[in-house]
Coordinates of N, CA, C and O in Angstrom, one line a residue:
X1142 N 0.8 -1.2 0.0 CA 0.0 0.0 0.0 C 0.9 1.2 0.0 O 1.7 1.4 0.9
X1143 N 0.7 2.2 -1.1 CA 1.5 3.6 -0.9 C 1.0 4.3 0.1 O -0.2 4.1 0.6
X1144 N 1.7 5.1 0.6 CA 1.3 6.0 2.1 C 1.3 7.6 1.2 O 2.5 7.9 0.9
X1145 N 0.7 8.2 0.9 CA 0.2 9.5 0.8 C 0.7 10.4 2.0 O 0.0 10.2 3.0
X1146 N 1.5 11.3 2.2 CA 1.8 12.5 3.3 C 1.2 13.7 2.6 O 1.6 14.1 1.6
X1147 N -0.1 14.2 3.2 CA -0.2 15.6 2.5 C 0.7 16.7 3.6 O 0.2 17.1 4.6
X1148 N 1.6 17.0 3.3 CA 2.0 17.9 4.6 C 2.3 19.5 4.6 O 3.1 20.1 5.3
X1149 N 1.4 19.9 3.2 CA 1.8 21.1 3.2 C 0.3 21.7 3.7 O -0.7 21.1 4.0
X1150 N 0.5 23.2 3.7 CA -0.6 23.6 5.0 C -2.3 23.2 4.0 O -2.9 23.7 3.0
X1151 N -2.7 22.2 5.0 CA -4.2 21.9 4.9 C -5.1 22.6 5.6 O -5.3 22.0 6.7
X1152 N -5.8 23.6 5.5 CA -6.7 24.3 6.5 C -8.2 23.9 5.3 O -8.3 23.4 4.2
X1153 N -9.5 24.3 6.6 CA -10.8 24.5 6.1 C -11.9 23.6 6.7 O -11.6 22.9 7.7
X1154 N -13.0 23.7 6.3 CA -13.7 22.9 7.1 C -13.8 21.2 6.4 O -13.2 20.7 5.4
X1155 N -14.7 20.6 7.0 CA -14.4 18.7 7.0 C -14.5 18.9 5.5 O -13.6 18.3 4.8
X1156 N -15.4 19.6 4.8 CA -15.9 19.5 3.0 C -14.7 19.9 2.4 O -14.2 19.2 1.5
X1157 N -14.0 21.2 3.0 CA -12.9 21.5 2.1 C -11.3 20.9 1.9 O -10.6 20.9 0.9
X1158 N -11.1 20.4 3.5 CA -10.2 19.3 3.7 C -10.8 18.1 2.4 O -10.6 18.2 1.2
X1159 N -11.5 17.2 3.0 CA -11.9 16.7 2.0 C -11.8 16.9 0.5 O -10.9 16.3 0.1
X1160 N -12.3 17.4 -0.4 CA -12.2 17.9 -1.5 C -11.0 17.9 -2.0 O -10.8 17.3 -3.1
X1161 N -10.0 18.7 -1.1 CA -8.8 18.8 -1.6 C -8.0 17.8 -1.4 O -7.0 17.6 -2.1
X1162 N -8.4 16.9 -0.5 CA -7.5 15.6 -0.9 C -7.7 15.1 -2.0 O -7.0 14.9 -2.9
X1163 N -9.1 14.7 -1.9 CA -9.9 14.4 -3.3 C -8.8 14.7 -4.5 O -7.9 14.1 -5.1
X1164 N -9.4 16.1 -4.7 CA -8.3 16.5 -6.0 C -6.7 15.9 -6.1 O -6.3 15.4 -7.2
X1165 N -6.0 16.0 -5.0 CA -4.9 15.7 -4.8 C -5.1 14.3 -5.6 O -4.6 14.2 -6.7
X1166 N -5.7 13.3 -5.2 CA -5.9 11.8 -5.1 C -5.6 11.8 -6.7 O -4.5 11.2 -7.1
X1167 N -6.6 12.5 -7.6 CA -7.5 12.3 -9.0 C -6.0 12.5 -9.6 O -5.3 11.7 -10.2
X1168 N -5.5 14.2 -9.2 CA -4.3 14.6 -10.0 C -2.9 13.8 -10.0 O -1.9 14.2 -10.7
X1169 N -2.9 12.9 -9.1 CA -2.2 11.8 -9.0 C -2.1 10.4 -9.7 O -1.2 9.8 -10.3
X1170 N -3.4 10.2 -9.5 CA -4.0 9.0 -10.6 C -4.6 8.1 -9.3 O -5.5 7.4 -9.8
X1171 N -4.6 7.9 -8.6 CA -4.6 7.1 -7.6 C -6.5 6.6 -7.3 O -7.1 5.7 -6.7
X1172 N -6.9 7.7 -8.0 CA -8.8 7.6 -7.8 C -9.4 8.1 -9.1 O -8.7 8.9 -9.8
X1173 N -10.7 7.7 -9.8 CA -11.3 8.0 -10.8 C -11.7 9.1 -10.7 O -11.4 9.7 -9.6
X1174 N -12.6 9.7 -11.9 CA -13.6 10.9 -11.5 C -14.4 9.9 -10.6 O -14.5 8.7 -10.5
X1175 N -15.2 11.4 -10.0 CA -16.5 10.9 -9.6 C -16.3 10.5 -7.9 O -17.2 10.2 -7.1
X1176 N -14.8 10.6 -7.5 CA -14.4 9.7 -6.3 C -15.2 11.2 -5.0 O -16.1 11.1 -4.2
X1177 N -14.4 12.1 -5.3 CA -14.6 13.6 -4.4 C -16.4 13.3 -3.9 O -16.8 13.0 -2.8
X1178 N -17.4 13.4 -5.0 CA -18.7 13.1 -4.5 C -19.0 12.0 -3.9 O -19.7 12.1 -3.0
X1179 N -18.5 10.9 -4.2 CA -18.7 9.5 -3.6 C -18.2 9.8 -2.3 O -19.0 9.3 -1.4
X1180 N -17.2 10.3 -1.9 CA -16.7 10.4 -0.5 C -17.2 11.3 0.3 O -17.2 11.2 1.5
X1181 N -17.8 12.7 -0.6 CA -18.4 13.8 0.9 C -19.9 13.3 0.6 O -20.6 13.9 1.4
X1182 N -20.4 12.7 0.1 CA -22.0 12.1 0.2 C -21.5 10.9 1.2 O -22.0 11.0 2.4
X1183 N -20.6 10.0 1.0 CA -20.7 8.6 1.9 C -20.3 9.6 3.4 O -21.1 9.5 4.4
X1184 N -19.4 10.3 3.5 CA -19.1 11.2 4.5 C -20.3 11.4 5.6 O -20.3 11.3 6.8
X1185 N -21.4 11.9 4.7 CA -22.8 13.0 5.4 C -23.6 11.6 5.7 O -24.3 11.4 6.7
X1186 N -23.4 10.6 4.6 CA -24.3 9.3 5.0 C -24.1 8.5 6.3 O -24.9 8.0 7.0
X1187 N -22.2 8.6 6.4 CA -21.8 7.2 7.3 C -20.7 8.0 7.8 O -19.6 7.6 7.4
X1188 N -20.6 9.0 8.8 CA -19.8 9.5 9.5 C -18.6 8.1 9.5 O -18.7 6.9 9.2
X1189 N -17.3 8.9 10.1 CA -16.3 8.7 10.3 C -15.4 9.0 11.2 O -14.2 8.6 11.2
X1190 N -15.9 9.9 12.2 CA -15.5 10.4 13.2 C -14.5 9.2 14.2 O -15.1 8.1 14.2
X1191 N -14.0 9.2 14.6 CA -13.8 7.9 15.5 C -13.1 8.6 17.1 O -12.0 9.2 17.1
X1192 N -14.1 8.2 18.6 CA -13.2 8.7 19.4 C -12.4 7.3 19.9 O -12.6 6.0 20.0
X1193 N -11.5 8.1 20.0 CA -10.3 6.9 20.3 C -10.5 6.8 22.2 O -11.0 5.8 22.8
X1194 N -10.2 7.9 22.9 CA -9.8 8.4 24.1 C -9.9 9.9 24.5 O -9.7 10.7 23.5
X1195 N -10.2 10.3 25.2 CA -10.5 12.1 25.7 C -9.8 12.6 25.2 O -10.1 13.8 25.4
X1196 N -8.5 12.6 24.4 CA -7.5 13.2 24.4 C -7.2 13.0 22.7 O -6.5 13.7 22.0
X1197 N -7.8 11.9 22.4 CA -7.1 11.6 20.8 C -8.6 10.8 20.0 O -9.3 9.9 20.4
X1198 N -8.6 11.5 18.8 CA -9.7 11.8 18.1 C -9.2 11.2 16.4 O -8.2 11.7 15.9
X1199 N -9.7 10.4 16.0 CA -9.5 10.8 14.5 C -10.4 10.3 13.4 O -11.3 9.5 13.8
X1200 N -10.3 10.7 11.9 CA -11.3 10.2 11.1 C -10.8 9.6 10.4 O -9.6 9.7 10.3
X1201 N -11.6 8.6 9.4 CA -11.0 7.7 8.5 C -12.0 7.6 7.4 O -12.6 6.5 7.1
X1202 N -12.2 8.7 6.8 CA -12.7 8.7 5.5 C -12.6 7.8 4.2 O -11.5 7.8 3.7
X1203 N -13.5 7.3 3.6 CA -13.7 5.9 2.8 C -14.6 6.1 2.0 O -15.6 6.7 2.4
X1204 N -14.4 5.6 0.7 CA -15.6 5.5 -0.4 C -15.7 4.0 -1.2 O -14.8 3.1 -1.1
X1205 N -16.3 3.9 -1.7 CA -16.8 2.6 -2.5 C -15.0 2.4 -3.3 O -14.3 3.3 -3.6
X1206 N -14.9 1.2 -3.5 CA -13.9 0.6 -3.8 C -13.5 0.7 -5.7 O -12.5 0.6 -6.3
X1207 N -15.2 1.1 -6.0 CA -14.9 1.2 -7.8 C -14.3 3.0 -7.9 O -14.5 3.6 -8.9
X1208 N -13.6 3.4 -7.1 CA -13.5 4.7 -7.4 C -11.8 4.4 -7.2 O -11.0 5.3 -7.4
X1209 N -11.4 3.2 -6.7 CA -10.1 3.4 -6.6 C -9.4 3.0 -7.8 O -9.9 2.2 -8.6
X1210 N -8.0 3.5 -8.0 CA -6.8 2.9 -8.9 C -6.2 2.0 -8.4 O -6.1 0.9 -8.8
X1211 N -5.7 2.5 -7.4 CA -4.2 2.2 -6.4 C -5.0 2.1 -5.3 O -6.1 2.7 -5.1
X1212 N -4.3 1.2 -4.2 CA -4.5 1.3 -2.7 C -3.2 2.3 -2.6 O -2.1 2.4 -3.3
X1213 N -3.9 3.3 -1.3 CA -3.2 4.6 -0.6 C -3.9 4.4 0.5 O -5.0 3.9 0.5
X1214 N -3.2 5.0 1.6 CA -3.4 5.5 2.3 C -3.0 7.3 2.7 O -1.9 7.6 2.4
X1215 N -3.8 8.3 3.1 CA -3.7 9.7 3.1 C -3.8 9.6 4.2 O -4.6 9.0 4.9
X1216 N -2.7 10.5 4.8 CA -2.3 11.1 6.1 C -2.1 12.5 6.6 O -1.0 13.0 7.0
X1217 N -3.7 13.5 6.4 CA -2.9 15.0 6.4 C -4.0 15.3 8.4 O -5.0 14.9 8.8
X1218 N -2.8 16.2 8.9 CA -3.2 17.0 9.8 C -3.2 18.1 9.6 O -2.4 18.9 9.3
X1219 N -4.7 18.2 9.7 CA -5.1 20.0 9.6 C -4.4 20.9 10.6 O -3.9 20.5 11.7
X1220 N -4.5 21.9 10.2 CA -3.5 23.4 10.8 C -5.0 24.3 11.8 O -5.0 25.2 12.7
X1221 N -6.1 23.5 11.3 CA -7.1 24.3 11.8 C -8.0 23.2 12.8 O -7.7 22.0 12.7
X1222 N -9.0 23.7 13.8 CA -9.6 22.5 14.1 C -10.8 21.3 13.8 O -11.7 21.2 14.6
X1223 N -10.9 20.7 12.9 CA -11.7 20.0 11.9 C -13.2 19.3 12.3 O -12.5 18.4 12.7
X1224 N -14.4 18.9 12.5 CA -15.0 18.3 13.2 C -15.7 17.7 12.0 O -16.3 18.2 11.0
X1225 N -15.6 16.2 12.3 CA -16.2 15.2 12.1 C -17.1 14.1 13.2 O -16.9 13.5 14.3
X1226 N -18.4 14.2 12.0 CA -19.6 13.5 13.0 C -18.8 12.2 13.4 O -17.8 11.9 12.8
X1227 N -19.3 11.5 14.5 CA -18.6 10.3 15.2 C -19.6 8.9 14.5 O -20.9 8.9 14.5
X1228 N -18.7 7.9 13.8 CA -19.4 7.0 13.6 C -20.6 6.3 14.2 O -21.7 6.1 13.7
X1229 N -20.2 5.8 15.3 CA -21.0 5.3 16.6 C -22.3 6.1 17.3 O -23.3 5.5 17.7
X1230 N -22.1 7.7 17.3 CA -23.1 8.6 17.7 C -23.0 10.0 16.7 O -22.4 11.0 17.0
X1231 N -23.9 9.7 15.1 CA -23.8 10.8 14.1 C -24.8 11.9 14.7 O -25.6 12.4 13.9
X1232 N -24.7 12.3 15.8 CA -25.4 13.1 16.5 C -24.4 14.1 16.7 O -24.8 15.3 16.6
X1233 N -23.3 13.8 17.0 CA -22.6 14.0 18.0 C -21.2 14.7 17.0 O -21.1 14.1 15.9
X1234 N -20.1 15.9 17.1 CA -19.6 16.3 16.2 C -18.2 16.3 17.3 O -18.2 17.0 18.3
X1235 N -16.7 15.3 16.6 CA -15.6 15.7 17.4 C -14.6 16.0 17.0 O -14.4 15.5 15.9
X1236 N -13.6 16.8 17.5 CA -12.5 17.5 16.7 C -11.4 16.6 16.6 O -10.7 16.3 17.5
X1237 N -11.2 16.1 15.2 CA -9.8 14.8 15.1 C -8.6 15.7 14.9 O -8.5 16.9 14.4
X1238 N -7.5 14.8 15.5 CA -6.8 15.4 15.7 C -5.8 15.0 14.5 O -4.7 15.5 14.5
X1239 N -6.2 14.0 13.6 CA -5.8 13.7 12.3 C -6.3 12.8 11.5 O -6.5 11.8 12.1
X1240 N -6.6 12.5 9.9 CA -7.5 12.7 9.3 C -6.4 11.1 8.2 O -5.6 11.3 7.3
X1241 N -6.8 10.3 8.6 CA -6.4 9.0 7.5 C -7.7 8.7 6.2 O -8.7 8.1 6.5
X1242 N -7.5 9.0 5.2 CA -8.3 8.4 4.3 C -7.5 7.7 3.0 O -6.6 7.9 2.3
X1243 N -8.9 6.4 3.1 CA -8.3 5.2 2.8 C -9.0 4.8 1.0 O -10.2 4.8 0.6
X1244 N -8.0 4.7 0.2 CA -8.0 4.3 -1.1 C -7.9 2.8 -1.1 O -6.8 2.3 -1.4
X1245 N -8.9 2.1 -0.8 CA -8.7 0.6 -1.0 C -9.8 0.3 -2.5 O -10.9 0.6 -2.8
X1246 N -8.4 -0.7 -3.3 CA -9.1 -1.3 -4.3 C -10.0 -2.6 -4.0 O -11.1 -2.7 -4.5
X1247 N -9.2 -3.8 -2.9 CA -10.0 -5.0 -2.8 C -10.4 -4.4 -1.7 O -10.0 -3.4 -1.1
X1248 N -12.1 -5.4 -1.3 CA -12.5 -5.4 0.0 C -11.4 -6.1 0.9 O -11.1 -5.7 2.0
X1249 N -10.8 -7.2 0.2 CA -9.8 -7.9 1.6 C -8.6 -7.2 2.1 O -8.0 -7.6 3.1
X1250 N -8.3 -6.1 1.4 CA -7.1 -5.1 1.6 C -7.6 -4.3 2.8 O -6.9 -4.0 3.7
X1251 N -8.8 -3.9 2.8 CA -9.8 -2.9 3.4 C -9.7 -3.4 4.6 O -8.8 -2.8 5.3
X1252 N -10.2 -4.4 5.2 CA -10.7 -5.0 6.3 C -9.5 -5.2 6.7 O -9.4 -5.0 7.9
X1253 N -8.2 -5.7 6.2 CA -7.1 -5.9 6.8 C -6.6 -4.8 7.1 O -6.2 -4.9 8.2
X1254 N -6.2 -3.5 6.6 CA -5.7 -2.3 6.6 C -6.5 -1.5 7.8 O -6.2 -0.7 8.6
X1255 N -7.3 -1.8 7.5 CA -8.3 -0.9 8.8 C -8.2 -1.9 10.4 O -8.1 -1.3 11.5
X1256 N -8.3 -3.0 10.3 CA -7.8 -4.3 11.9 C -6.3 -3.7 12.5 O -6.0 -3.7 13.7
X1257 N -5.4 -3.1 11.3 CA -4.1 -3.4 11.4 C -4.2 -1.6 12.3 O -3.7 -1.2 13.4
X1258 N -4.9 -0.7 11.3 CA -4.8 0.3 12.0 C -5.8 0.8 13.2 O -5.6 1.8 13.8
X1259 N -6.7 0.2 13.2 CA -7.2 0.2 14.3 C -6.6 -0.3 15.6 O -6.6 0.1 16.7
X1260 N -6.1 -1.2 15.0 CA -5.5 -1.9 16.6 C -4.1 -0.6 17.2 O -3.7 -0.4 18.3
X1261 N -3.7 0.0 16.0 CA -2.6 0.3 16.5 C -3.4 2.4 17.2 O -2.6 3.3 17.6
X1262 N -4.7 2.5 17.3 CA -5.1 4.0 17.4 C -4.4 4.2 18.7 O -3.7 5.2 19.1
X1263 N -4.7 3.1 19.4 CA -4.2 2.7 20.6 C -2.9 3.0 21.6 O -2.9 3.4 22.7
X1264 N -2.1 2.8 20.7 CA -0.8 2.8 20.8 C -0.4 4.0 21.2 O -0.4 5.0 20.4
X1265 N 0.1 4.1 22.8 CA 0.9 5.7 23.3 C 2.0 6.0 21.8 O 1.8 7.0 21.1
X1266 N 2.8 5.2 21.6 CA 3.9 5.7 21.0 C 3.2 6.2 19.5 O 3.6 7.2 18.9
X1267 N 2.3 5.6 19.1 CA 1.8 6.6 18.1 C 0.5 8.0 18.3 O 0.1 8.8 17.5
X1268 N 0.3 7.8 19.6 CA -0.7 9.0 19.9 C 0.4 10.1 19.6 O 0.5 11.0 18.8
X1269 N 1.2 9.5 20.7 CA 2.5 10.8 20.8 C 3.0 11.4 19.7 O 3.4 12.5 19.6
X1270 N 3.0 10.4 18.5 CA 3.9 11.2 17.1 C 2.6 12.1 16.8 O 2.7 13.3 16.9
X1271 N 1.3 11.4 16.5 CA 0.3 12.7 15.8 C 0.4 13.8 16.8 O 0.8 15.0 16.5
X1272 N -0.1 13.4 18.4 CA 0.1 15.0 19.0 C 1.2 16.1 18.4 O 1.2 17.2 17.8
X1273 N 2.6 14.9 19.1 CA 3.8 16.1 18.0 C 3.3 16.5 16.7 O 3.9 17.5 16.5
X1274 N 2.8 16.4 16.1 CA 2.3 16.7 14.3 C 3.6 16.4 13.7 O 4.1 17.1 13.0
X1275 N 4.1 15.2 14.0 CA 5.5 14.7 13.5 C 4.9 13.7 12.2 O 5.0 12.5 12.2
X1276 N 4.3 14.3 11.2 CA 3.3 13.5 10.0 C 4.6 12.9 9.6 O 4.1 12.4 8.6
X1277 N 5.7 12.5 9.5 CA 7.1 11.5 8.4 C 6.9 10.9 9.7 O 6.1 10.2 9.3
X1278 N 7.0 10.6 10.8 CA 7.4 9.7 11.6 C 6.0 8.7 11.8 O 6.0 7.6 12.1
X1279 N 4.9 9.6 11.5 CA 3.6 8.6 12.1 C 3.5 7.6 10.4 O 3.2 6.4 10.2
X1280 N 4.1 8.7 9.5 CA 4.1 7.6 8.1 C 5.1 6.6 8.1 O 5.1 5.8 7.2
X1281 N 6.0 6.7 9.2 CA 7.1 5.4 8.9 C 6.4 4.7 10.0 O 6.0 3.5 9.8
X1282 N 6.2 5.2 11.2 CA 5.0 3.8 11.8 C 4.6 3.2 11.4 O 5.0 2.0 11.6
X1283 N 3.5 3.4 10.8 CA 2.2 3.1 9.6 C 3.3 2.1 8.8 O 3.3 0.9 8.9
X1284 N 4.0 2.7 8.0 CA 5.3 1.6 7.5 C 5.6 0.8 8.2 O 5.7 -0.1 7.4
X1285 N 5.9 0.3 9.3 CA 6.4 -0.5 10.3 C 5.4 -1.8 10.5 O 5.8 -3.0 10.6
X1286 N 4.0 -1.4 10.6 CA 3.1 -2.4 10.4 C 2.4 -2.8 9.1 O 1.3 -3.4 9.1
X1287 N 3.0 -2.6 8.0 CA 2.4 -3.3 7.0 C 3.5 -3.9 6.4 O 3.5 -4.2 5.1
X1288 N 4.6 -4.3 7.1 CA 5.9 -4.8 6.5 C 5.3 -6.4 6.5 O 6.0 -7.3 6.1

């Protein structure tokens, strides 16, 4: 799986973050047209929000599988503070404190890539890199578990 760093300044709200990864994704080659709507519609449909812990928040935005090229993963921290509805309670609106969205072509890549990183949301030593906003170190993490 390629690892995506967006790390130049991302600001705006959840639509405009979004979007512009979006674009990023397309002008890359990495997603079809059509991907940017598929994702802020599935977005408003099936929140993404995820609380991890009082202290550490993040989202993991996802779209249908026929919009992908390539599996990626995207890793940007926004400069501003972002709020995404919480999967579990779309009532409910929380501020992540960084923002993984996932380009999977198979479903079995999907389910495995998401077990592998969910297990790891957990992990002090990776809370600590996203707090730092140390985005190259949380991407060689992420590297570390897909070896």
């Amino acid at each position: 799986m390629d690892i995506l760093v967006i790390s130049e300044e991302v600001e705006g709200s959840r639509e405009e973050i979004l979007s512009y990864i979006a674009d990023v994704l397309l002008k890359k080659g990495f997603v079809k047209e059509g991907y940017k709507e598929s994702l802020l519609e599935r977005e408003n449909k099936f929140p993404t929000g995820l609380y991890v812990n009082e202290t550490f928040k993040v989202a993991i935005p996802h779209t249908e599988i026929s919009f992908a090229n390539r599996n990626v993963l995207v890793i940007v921290r926004p400069l501003n503070p972002v709020y995404f509805k919480r999967m579990d309670d779309p009532t409910t609106e929380i501020e992540v404190d960084i923002i993984f969205v996932l380009v999977i072509k198979e479903p079995d890549n999907y389910l495995k890539f998401l077990s592998k990183l969910t297990e790891n949301l957990a992990n002090e030593e990776f809370i600590k890199l996203v707090k730092d906003r140390d985005i190259r170190a949380i991407s060689e993490y992420i590297n570390k578990f897909f070896d």
